[in-house]
GROMACS .gro file of C-alpha atoms in nm:
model
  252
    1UNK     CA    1   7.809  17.383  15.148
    2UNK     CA    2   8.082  17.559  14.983
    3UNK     CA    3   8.228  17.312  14.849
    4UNK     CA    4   7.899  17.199  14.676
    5UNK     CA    5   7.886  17.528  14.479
    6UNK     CA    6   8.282  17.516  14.395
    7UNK     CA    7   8.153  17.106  14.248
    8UNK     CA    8   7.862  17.280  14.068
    9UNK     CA    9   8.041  17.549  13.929
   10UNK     CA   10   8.392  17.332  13.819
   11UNK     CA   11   8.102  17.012  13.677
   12UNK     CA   12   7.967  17.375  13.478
   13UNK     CA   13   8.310  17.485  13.342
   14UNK     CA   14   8.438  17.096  13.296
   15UNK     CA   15   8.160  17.011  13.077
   16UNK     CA   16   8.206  17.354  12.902
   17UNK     CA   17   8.595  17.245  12.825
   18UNK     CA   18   8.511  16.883  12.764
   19UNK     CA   19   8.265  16.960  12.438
   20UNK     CA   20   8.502  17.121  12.189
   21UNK     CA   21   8.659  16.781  12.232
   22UNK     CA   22   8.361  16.536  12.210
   23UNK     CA   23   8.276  16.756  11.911
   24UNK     CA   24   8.531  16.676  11.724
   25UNK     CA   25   8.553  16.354  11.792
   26UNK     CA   26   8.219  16.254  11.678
   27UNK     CA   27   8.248  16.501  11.414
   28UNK     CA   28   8.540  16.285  11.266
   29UNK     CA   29   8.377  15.981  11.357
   30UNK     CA   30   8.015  16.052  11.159
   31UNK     CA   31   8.137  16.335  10.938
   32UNK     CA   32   8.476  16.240  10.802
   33UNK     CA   33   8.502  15.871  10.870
   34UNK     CA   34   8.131  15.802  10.807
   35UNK     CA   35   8.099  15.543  11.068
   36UNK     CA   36   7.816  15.489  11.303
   37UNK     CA   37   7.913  15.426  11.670
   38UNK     CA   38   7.700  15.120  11.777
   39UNK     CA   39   7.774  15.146  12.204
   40UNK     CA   40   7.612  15.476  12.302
   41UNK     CA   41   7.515  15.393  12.600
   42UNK     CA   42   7.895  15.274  12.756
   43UNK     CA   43   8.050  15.571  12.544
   44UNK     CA   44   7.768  15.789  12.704
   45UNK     CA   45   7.828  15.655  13.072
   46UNK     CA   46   8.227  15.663  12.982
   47UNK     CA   47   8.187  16.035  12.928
   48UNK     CA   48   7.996  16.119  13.240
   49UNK     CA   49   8.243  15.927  13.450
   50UNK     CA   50   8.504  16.159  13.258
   51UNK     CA   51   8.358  16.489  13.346
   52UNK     CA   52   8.253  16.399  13.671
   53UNK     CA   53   8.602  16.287  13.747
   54UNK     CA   54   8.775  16.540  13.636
   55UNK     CA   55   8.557  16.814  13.826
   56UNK     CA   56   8.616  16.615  14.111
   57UNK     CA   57   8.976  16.596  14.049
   58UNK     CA   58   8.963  16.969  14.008
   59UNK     CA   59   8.774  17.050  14.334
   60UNK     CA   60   9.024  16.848  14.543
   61UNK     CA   61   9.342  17.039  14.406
   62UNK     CA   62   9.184  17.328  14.502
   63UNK     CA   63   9.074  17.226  14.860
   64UNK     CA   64   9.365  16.954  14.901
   65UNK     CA   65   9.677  16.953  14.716
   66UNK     CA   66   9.739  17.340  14.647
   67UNK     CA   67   9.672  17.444  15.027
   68UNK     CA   68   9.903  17.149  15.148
   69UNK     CA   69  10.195  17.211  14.901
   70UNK     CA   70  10.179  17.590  15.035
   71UNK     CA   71  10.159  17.544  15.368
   72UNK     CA   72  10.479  17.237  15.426
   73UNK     CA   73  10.703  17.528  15.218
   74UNK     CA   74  10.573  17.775  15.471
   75UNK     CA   75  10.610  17.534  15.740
   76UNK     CA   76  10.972  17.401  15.633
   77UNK     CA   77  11.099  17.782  15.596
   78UNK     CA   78  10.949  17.927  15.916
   79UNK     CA   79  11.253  18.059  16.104
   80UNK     CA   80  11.166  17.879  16.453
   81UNK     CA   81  11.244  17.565  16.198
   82UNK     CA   82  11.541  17.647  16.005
   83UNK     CA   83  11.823  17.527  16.194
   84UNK     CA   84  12.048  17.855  16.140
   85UNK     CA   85  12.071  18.183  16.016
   86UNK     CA   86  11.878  18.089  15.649
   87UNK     CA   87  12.180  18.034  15.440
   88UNK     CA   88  12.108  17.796  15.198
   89UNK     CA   89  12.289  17.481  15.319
   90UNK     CA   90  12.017  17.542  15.630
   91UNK     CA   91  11.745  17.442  15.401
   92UNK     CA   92  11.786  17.103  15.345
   93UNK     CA   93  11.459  16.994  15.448
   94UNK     CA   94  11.294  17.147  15.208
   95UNK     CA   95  11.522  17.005  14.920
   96UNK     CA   96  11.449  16.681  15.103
   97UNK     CA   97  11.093  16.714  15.090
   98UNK     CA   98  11.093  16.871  14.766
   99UNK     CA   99  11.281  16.553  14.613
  100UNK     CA  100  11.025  16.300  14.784
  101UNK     CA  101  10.741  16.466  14.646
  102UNK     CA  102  10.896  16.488  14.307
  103UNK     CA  103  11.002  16.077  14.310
  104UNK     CA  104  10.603  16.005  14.487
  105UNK     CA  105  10.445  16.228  14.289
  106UNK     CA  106  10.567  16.099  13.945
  107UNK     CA  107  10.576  15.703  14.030
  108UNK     CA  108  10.214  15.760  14.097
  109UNK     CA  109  10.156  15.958  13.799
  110UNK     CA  110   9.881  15.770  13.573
  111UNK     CA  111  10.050  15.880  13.231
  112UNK     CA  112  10.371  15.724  13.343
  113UNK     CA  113  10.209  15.405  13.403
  114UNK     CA  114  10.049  15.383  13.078
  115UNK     CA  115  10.351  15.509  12.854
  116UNK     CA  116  10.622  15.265  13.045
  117UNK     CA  117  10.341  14.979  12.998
  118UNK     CA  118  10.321  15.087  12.644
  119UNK     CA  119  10.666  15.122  12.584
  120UNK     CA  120  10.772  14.752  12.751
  121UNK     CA  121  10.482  14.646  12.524
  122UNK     CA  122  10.608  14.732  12.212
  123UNK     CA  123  10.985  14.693  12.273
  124UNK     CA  124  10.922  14.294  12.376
  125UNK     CA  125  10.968  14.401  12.757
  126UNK     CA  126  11.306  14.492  12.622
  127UNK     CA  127  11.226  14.841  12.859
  128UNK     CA  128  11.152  14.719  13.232
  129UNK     CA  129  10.833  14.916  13.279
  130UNK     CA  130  10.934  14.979  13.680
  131UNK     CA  131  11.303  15.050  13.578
  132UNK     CA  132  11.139  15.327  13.347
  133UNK     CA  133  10.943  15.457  13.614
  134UNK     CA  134  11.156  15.470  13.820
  135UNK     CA  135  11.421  15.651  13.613
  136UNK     CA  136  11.146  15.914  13.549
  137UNK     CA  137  11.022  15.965  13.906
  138UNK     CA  138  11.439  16.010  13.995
  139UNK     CA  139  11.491  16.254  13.749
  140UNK     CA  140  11.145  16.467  13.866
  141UNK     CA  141  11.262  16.424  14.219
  142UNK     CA  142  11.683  16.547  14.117
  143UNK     CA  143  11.524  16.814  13.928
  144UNK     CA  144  11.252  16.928  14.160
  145UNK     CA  145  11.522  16.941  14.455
  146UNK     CA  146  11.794  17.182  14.215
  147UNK     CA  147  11.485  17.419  14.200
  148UNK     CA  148  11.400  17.455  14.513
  149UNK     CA  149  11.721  17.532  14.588
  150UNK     CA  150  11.759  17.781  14.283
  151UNK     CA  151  11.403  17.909  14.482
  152UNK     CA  152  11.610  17.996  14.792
  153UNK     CA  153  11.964  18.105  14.629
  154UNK     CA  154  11.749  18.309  14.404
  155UNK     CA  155  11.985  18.211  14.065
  156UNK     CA  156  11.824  18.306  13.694
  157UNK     CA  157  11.640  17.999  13.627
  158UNK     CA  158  11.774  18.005  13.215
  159UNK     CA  159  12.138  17.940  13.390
  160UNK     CA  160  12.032  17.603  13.496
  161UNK     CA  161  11.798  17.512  13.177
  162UNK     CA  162  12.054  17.578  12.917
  163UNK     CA  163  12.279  17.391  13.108
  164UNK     CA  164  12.050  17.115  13.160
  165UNK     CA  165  11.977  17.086  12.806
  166UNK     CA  166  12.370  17.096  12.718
  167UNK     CA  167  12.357  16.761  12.875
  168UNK     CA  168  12.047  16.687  12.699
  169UNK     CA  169  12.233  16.697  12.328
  170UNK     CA  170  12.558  16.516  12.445
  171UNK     CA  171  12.370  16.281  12.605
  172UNK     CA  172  12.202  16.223  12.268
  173UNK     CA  173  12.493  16.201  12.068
  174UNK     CA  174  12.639  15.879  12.280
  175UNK     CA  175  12.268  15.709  12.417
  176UNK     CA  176  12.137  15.414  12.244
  177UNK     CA  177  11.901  15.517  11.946
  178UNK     CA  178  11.601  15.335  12.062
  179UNK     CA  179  11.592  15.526  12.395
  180UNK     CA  180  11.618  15.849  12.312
  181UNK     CA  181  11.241  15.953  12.150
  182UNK     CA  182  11.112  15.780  12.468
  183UNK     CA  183  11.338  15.968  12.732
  184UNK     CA  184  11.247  16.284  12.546
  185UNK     CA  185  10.858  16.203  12.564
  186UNK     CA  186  10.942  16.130  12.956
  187UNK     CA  187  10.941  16.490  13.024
  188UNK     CA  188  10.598  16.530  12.905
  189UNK     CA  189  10.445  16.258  13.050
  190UNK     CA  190  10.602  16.336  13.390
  191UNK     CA  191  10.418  16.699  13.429
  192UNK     CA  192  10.029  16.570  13.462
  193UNK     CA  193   9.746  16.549  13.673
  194UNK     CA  194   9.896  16.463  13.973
  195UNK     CA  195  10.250  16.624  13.990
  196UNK     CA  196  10.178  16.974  13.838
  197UNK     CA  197   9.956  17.044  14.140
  198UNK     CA  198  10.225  16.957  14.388
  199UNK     CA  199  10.463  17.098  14.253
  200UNK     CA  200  10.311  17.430  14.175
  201UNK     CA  201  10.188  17.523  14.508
  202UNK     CA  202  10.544  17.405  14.657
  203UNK     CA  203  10.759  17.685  14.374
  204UNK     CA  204  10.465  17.977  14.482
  205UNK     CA  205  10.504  17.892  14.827
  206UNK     CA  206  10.874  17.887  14.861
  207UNK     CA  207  10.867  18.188  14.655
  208UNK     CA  208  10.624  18.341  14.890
  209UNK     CA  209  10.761  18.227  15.209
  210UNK     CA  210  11.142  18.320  15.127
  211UNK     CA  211  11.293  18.681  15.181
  212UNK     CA  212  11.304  18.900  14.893
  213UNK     CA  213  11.143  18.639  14.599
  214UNK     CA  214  10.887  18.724  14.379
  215UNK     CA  215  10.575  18.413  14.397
  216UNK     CA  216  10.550  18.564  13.998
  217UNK     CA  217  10.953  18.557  13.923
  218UNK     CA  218  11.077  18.250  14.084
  219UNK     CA  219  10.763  18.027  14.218
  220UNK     CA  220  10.724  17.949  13.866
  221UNK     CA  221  10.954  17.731  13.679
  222UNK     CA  222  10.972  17.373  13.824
  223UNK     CA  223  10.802  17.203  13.613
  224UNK     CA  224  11.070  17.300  13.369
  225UNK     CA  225  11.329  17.090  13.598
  226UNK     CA  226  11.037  16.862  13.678
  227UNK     CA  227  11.047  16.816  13.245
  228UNK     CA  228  11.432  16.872  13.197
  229UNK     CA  229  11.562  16.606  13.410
  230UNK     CA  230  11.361  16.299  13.353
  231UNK     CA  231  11.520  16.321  12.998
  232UNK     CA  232  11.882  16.292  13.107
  233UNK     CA  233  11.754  16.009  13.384
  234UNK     CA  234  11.617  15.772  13.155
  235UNK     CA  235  11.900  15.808  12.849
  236UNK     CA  236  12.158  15.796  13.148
  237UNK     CA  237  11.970  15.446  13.276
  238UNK     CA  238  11.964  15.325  12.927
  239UNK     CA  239  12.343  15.387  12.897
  240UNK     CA  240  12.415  15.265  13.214
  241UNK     CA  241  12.207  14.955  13.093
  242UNK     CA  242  12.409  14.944  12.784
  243UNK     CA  243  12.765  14.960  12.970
  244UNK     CA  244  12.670  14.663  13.238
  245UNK     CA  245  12.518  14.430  12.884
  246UNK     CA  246  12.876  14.520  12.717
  247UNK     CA  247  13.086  14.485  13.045
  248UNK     CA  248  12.903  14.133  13.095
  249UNK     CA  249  12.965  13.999  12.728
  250UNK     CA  250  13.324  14.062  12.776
  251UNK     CA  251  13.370  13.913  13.082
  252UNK     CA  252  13.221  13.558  12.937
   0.00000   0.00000   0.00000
């Protein structure tokens, strides 16, 4: 029965976040635009699904996804496991584990999906909308694996940012034009509904389950790599892509 009252209560608060948005919507729609909407009903049923969905979504992260990201970086950093002493070269598991949930995570990541469908769309499947993904869910998992190890070495996290996004401009300066708005909007659309959970509870629970880190200090900031890195993936695919077109033209 508990988690009936944790659904009531999330349904409460979901619908409670979900109105300033219908609101303006509609207020738009029959204020400023001064157009009727003639499907109520399926824009009606469409909403409930929303808010129902999203409460559900909610509830499961809580019960699910935050307990089970916690517990494998409790699990992979028990001493009985760690092969040695707890240097860092003894975790590897965890940076193993850490870079399959990053690449799973963000392949299944709805957002993804709908921007690399978008963007083969309107680029006359010029951008392979799997080679996209895939770029993206390599650069989560890369970046999601130098964390966790930044986790257990306990290194300043703006060290590895700033030099992150050094690579980020010179990257810019050489990448192909066309790419480079949609790598940069590949960081966004990586950290959503489904790898921000994951990846959250894995940070505070390698934070919590090392020696001497704070859950506060250093279990927060992967989704910065999970952000940083998908940007240098996809502009390093596209020039990749670039060099193998070139190398092939010259070779005819």
């Amino acid at each position: 029965m508990d988690w009936l009252t944790a659904l009531w209560h999330t349904l409460v608060d979901t619908l409670g976040d979900v109105v300033p948005i219908v609101a303006v919507l509609f207020g738009f729609q029959l204020g400023v635009l001064r157009q009727r909407i003639s499907q109520w009903r399926p824009l009606l049923l469409g909403l409930g699904c929303v808010i129902l969905g999203l409460a559900l979504f909610l509830v499961g992260l809580e019960q699910a996804l935050f307990p089970l990201g916690e517990l494998m970086a409790a699990q992979l950093t028990a001493p009985e496991f760690l092969p040695g002493d707890g240097a860092w070269w003894h975790y590897y598991w965890v940076y193993l584990f850490a870079f399959a949930v990053g690449f799973a995570t963000t392949i299944a990541e709805p957002s993804l999906i709908a921007v690399a469908m978008k963007a083969s769309e309107v680029s006359g499947n010029a951008i392979h909308p799997w080679g996209l993904r895939i770029a993206v869910a390599l650069g989560v998992a890369l970046g999601i694996a130098l964390g966790s190890y930044r986790i257990v070495v306990g290194d300043p996290l703006h060290w590895y940012i700033l030099g992150g996004y050094l690579v980020v401009v010179v990257q810019t300066r050489f990448a192909p034009q066309m790419i480079i708005p949609l790598a940069y909007d590949s960081g966004g659309v990586t950290t959503s509904t489904v790898t921000v959970p994951l990846v959250a509870a894995l940070g505070l629970g390698l934070a919590s389950a090392i020696p001497g880190r704070s859950p506060l200090l250093d279990g927060f900031g992967l989704i910065a790599f999970a952000s940083l890195f998908p940007i240098i993936t996809v502009m390093g695919y596209a020039q990749l892509t670039l060099w193998l077109h070139q190398r092939n033209q010259r070779t005819r």
